[in-house]
Short mmCIF file of C-alpha atoms and ligand atoms in Angstrom, two decimals:
data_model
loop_
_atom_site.label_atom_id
_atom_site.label_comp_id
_atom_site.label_asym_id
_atom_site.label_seq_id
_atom_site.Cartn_x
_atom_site.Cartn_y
_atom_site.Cartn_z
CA UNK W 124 0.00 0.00 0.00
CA UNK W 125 1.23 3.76 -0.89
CA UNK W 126 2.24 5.81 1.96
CA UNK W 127 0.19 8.79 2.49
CA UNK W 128 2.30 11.16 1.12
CA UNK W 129 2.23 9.43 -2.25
CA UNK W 130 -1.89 9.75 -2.08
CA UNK W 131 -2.06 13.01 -1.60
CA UNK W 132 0.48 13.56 -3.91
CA UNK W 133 -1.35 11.66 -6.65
CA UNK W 134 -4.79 13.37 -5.85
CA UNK W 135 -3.96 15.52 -8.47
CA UNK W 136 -7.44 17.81 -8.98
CA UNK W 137 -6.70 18.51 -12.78
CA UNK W 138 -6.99 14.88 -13.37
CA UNK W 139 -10.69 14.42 -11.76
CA UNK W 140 -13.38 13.63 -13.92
CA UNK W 141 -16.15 16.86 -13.37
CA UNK W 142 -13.66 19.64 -12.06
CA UNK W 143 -12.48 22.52 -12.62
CA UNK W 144 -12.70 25.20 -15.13
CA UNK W 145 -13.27 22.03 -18.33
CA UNK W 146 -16.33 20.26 -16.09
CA UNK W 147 -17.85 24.14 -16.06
CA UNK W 148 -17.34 24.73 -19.89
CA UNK W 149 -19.16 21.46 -20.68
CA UNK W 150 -22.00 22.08 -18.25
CA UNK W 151 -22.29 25.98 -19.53
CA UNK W 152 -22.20 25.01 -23.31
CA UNK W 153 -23.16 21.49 -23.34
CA UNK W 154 -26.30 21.30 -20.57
CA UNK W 155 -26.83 24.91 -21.15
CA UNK W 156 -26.74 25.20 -17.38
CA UNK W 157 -26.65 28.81 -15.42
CA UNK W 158 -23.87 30.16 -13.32
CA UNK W 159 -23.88 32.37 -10.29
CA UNK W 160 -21.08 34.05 -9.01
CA UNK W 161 -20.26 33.95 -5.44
CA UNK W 162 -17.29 35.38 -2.93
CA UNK W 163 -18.69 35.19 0.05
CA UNK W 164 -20.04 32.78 2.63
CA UNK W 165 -22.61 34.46 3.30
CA UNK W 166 -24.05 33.73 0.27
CA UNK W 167 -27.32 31.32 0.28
CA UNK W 168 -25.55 28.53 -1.91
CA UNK W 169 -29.14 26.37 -1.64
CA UNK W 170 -31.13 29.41 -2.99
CA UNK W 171 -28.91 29.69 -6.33
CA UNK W 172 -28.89 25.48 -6.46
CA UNK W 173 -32.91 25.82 -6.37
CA UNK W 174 -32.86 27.87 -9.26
CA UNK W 175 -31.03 25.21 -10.89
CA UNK W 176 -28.15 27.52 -11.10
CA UNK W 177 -24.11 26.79 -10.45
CA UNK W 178 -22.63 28.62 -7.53
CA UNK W 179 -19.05 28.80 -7.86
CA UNK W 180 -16.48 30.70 -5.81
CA UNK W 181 -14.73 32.87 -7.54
CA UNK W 182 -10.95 33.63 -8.12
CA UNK W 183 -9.38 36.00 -5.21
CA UNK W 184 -6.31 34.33 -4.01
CA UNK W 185 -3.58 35.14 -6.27
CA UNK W 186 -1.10 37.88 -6.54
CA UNK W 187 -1.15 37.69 -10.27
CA UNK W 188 -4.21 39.91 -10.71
CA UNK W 189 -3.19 42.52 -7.54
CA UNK W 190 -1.38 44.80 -10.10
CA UNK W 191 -4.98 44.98 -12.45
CA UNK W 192 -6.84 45.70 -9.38
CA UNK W 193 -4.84 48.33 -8.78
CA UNK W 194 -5.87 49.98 -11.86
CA UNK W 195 -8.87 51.32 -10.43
CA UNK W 196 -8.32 50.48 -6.55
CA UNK W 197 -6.10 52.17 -3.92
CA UNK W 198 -3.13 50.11 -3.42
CA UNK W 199 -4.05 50.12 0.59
CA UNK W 200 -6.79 47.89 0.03
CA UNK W 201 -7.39 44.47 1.08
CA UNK W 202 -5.47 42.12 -1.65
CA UNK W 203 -8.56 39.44 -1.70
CA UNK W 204 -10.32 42.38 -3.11
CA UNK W 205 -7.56 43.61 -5.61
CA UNK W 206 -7.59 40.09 -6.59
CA UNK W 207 -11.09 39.17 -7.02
CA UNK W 208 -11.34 42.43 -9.04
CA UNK W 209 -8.68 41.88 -10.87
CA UNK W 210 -9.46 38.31 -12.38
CA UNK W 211 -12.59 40.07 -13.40
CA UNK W 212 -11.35 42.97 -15.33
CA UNK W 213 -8.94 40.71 -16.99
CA UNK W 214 -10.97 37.83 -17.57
CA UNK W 215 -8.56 35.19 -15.93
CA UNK W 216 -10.93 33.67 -14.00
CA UNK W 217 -12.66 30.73 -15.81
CA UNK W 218 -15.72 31.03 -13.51
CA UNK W 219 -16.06 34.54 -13.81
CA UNK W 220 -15.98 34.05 -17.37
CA UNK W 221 -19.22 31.76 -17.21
CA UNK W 222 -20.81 33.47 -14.75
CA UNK W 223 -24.52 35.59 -15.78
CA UNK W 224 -24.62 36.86 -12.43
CA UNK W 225 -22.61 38.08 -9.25
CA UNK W 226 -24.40 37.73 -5.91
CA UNK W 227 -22.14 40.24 -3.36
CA UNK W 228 -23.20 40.98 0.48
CA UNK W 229 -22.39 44.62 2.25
CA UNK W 230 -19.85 42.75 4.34
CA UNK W 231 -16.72 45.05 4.99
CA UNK W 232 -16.26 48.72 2.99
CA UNK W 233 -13.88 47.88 0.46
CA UNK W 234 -15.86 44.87 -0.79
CA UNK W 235 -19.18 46.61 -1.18
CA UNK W 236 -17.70 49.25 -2.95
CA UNK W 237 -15.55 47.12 -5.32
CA UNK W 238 -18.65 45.45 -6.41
CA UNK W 239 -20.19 48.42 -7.63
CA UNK W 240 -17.36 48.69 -10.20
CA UNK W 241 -17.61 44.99 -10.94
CA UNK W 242 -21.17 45.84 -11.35
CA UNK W 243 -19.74 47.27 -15.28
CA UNK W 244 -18.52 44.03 -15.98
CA UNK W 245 -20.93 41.06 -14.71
CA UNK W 246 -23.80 42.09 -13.28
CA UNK W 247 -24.39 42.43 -9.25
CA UNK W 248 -26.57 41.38 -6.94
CA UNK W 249 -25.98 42.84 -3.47
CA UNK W 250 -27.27 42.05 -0.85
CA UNK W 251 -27.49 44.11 2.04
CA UNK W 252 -26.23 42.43 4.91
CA UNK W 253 -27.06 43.36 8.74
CA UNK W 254 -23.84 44.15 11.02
CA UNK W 255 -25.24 42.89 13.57
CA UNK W 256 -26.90 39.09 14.41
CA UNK W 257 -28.45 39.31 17.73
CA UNK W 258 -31.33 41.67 17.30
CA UNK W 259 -35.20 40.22 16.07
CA UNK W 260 -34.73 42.71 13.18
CA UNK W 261 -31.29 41.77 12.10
CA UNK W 262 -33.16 38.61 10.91
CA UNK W 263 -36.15 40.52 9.34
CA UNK W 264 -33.73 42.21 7.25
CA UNK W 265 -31.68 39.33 6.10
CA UNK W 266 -34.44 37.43 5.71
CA UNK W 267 -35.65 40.19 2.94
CA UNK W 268 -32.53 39.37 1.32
CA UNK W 269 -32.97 36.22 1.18
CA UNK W 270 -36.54 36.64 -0.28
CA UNK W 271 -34.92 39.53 -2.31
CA UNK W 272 -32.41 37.18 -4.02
CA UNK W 273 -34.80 34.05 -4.40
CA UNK W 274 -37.43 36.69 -6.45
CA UNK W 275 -34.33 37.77 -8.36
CA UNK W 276 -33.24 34.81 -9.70
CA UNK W 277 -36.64 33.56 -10.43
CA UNK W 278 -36.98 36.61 -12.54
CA UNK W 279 -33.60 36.05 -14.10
CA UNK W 280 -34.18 32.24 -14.68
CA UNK W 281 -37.43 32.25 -15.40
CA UNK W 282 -38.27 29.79 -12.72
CA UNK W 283 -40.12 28.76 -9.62
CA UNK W 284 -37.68 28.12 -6.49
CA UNK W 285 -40.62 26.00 -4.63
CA UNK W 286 -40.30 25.61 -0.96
CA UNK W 287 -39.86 21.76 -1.77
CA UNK W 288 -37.02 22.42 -3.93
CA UNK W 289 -35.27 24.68 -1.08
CA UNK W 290 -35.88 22.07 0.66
CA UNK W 291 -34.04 19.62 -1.49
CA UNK W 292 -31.46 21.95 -1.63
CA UNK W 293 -30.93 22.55 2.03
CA UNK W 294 -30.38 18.19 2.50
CA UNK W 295 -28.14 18.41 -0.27
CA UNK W 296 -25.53 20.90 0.97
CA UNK W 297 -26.32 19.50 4.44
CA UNK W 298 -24.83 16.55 3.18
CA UNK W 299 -21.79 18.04 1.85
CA UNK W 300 -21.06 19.83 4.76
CA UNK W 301 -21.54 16.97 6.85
CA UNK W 302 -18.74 15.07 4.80
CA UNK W 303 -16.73 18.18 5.07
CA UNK W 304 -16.79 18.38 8.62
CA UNK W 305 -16.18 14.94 8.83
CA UNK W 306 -12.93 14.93 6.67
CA UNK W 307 -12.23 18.13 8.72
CA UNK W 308 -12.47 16.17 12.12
CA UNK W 309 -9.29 14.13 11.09
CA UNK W 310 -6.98 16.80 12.37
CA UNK W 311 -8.62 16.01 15.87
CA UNK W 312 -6.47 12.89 16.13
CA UNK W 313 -3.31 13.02 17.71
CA UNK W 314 -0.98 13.11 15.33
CA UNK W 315 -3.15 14.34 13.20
CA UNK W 316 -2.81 12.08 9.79
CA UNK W 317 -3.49 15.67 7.83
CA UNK W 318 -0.97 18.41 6.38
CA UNK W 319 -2.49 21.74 6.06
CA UNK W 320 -1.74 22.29 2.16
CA UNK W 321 -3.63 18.54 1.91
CA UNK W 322 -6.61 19.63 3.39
CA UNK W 323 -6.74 22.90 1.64
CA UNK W 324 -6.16 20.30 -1.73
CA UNK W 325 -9.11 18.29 -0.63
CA UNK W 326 -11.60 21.17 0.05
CA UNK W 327 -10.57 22.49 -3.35
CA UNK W 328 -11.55 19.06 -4.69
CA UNK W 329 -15.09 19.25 -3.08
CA UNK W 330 -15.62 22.91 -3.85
CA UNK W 331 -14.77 22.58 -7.90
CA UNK W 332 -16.63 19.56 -7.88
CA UNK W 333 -19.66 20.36 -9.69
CA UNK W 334 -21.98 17.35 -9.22
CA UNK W 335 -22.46 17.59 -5.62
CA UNK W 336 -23.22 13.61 -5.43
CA UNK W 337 -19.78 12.76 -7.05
CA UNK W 338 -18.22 15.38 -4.66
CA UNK W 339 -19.12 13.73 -1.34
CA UNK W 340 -18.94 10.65 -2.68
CA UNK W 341 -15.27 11.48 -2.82
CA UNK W 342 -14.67 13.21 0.03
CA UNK W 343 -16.08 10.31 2.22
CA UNK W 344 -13.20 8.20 0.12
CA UNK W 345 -10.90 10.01 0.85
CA UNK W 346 -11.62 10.40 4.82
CA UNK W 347 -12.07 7.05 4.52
CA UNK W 348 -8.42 6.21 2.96
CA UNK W 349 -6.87 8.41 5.59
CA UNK W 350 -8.43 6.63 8.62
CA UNK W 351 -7.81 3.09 7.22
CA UNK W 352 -3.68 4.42 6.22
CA UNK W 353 -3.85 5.96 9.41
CA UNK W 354 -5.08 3.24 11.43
CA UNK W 355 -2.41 0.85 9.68
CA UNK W 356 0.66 2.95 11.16
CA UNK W 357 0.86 5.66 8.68
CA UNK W 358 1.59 8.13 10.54
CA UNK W 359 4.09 11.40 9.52
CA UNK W 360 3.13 13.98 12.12
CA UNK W 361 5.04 13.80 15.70
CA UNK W 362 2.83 13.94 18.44
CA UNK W 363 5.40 16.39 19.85
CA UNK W 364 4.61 18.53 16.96
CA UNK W 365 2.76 21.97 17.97
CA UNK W 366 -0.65 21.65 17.08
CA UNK W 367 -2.13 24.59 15.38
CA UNK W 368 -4.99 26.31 14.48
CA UNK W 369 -5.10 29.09 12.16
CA UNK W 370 -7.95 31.26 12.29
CA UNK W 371 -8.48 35.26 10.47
CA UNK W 372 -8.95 36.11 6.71
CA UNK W 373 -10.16 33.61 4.34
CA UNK W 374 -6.47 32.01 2.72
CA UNK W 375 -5.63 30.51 -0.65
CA UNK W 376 -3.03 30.22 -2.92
CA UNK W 377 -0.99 32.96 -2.00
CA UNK W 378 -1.41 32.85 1.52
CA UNK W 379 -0.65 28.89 2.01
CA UNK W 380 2.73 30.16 2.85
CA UNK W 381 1.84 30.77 6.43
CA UNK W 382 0.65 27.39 6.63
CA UNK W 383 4.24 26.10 4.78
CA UNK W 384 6.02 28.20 7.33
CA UNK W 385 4.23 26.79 10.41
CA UNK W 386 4.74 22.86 9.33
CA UNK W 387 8.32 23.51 7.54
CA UNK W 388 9.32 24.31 11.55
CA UNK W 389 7.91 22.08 13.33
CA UNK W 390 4.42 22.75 13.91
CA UNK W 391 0.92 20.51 12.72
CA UNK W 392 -1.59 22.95 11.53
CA UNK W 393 -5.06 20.98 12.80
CA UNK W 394 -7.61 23.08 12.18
CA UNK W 395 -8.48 25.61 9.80
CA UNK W 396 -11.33 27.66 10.92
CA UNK W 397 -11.58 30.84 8.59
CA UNK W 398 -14.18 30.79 5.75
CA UNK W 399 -11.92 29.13 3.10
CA UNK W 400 -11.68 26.08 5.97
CA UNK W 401 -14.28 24.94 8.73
CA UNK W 402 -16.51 28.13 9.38
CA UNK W 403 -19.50 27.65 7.04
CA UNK W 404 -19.59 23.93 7.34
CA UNK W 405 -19.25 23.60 11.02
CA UNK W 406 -23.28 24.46 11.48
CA UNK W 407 -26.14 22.31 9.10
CA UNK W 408 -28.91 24.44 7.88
CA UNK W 409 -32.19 23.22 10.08
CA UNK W 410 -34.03 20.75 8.02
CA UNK W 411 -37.48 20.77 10.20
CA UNK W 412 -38.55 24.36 9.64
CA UNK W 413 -39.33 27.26 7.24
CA UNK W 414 -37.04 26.81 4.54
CA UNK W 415 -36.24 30.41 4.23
CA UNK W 416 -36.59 31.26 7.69
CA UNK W 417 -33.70 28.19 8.36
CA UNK W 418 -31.74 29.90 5.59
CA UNK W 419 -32.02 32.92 7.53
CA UNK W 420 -30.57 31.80 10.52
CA UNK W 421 -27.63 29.92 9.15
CA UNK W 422 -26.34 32.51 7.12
CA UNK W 423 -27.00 35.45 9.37
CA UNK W 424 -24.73 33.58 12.52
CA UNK W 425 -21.64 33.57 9.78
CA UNK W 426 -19.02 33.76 12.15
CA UNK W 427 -17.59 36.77 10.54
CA UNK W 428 -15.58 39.87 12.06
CA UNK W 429 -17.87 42.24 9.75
CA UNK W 430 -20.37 41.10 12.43
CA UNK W 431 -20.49 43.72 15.44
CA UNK W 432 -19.66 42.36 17.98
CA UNK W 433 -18.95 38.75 16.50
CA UNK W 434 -19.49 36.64 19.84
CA UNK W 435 -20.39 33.65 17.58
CA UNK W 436 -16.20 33.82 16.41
CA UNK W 437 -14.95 33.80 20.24
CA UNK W 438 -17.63 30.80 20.97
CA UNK W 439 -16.56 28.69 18.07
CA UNK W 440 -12.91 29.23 18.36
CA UNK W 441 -13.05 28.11 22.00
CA UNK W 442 -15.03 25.19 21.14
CA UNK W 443 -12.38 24.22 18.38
CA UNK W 444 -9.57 24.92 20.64
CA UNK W 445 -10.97 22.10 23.03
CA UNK W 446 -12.07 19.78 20.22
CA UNK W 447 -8.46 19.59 18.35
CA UNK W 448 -6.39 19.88 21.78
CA UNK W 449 -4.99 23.16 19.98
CA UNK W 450 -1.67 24.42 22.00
CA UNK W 451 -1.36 27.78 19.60
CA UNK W 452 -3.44 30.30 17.55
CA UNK W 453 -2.53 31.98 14.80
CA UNK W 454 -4.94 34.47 13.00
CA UNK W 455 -3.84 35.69 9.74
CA UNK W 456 -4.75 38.71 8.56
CA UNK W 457 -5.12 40.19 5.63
CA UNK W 458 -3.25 43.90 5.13
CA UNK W 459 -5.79 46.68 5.11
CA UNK W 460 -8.29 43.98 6.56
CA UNK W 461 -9.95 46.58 9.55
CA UNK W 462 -12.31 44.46 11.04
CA UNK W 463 -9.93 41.13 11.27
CA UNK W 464 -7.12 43.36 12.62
CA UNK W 465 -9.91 45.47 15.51
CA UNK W 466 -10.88 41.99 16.24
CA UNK W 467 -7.49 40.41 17.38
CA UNK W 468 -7.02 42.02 20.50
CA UNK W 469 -10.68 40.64 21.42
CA UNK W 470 -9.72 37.25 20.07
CA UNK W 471 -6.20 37.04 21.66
CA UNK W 472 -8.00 38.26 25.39
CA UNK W 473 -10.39 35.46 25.10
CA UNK W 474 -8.49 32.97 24.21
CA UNK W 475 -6.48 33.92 27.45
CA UNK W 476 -9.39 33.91 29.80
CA UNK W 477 -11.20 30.53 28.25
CA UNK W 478 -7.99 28.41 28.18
CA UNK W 479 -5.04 29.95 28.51
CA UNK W 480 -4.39 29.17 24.88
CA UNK W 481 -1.32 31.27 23.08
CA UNK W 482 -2.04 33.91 20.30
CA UNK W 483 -0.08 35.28 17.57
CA UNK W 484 -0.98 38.22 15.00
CA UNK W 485 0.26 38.22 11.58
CA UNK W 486 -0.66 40.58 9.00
CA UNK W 487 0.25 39.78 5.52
CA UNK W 488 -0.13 40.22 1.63
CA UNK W 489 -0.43 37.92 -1.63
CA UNK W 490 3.18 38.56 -1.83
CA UNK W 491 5.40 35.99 -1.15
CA UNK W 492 8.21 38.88 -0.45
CA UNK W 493 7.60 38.28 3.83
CA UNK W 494 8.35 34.62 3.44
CA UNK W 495 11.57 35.03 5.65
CA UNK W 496 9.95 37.03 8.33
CA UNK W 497 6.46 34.73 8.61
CA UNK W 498 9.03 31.82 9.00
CA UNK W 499 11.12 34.31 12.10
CA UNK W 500 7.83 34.88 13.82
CA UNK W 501 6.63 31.31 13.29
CA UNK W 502 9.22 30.02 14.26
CA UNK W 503 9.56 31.89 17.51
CA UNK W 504 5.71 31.12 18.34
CA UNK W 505 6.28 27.26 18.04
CA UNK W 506 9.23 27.48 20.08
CA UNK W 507 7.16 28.83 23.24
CA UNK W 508 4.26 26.74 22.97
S1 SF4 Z 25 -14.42 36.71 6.18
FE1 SF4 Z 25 -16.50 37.55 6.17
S2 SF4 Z 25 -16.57 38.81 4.34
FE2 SF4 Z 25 -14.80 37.43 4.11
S3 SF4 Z 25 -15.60 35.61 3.02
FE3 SF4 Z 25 -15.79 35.22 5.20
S4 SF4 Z 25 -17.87 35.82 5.72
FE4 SF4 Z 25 -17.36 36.79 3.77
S1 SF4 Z 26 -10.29 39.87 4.23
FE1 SF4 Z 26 -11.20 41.58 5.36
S2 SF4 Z 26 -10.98 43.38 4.05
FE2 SF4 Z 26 -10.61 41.56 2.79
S3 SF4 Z 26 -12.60 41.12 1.85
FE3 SF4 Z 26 -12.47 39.88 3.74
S4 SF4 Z 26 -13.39 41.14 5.36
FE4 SF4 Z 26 -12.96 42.48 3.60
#
């Protein structure tokens, strides 16, 4: 039997049958199917799927489309917006390319505004998000927006999203997240049997995996591979190793260098929790009541720092932070990022006061210019814990 290392490195995405950029080209021009747009998680993925629609995530992780941005965004901004904006403008993302319709959310300031600029490109559906979760009217209003974007892509579509088919919709995803969370709930073994960059490669499989049914068919195989490998003594990870969890900005591409730097010295990153990782699978949608009103709820308790205050964050870290025996936390944050960077003094203070648990703060860029220093810092943080 192959070692671990040799799966994951032959799990090559590229290679799957029904992902990536090919699978959507042959579902846009072949099954004539409809794409939506998405970059955030508080999108309502089971609204667009009841239209019969695609969500995809779109491209915002790469420092090859920063300079574009730039064109028509201040340099100080966030680089997942540059980004995102920039694969528009320039066409490089395949998804984009398919895509009939954006949905954006009023989540931080430079995100809202960039969409009204991408708004000349693709068109835009914002939606106005509440800042707030823990008022009656914070859900009236989302729940609008919900309703809002369900009557907008009926119009657009030409179609009925029944309650039945939301309801369809909400097992279905329910089911993917489940066998996300599962695959996720690997890292709480000690040693964990998972690398960082291979979990990030597996949730990349699930996510460009268009037929939902083949996508969590796979994932369960491959949690399933792991365990039995596992089980059978293949194990790479010391259980002296550090165990991390790395919590902040959404990462990708560009920013899987913090994750590099914390493994290349030492440490075993166990839990991603920011909204590329864990975060909007770690709660199901409820299947036993209003379909819109469960929608509502989900969404609106997005753990998310644009949320003031964002008590939902503190309780979920804490609960992670026991589940995967954490010893360190390290929240990476995205330059320019406001609301991340105001919210790590509250994260680091709780942390102390629930369990004692060590912090560190990094800010960084797409660049891979602060390599060296990450790996100083990092370094210097594993050697305490
Ligand atoms: S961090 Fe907030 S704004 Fe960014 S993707 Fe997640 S939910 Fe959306
Ligand atoms: S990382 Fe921060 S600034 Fe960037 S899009 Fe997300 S919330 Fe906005």
């Amino acid at each position: 039997m192959n070692s671990l290392n040799d799966f994951f490195e032959n799990l090559d995405p590229e290679t799957l049958d029904g992902h990536g950029p090919v699978a959507m080209k042959d579902l846009v021009e072949e099954d004539n199917k409809n794409v939506v747009g998405t970059y955030c998680v508080f999108t309502p993925y089971e609204v667009i799927r009841a239209a019969d629609a695609i969500p995809v995530t779109l491209c915002s992780t790469s420092d090859a489309t920063i300079e574009d941005g730039e064109e028509d965004l201040p340099r100080n901004l966030c680089p997942l917006i540059k980004s995102s904006y920039g694969f528009a403008i320039t066409d490089k993302c395949p998804y984009f390319h398919f895509a009939d319709i954006i949905v954006g959310e009023t989540t931080c300031d430079g995100k809202k505004k960039m969409y009204e600029y991408l708004d000349d490109v693709t068109p835009v559906h914002v939606m106005n998000l509440p800042q707030s979760n823990d008022r009656d009217i914070d859900f009236e209003i989302w729940k609008d927006e919900v309703v809002l974007l369900k009557e907008k892509l009926e119009a657009k579509y030409d179609t009925e999203i029944t309650k039945e088919r939301l309801k369809e919709e909400i097992e279905n995803k329910n089911k993917e997240r489940q066998a996300i969370k599962n695959f996720y709930e690997l890292g709480k073994l000690n040693p964990s049997p998972l690398y960082g960059t291979e979990i990030f490669k597996v949730i990349n499989i699930t996510n460009y995996t268009f037929d939902k049914e083949i996508a969590i068919d796979r994932i369960n195989e491959i949690s399933e591979e792991v365990l039995e490998r596992y089980n059978n003594g293949d194990k790479r990870i010391s259980e002296d190793a550090p165990r991390i969890l790395i919590t902040g900005c959404p990462m990708g591409q560009a920013t899987e260098k913090v994750i590099k730097a914390i493994e290349d010295n030492g440490g075993s990153v166990v839990c991603l929790e920011s909204c590329t990782g864990l975060k909007p699978n770690d709660q199901l949608v409820n299947e036993d009541i209003d379909p819109i009103e469960a929608i509502t709820e989900k969404y609106l308790n997005t753990p998310c720092s644009c949320m003031s205050p964002n008590d939902n964050r503190v309780e979920l870290l804490n609960r992670l932070v026991e589940e995967y025996q954490v010893d360190g936390v390290v929240d990476m944050i995205l330059q320019a990022c406001h609301t991340y960077n105001v919210e790590s003094h509250r994260i680091k203070e709780e942390l102390k006061e629930a369990s004692n648990t060590p912090y560190i703060n990094i800010e960084t860029d797409y660049s891979q210019s602060d390599v060296g220093q990450l790996e100083t810092r990092l370094t210097a943080f594993l050697e305490m814990l």
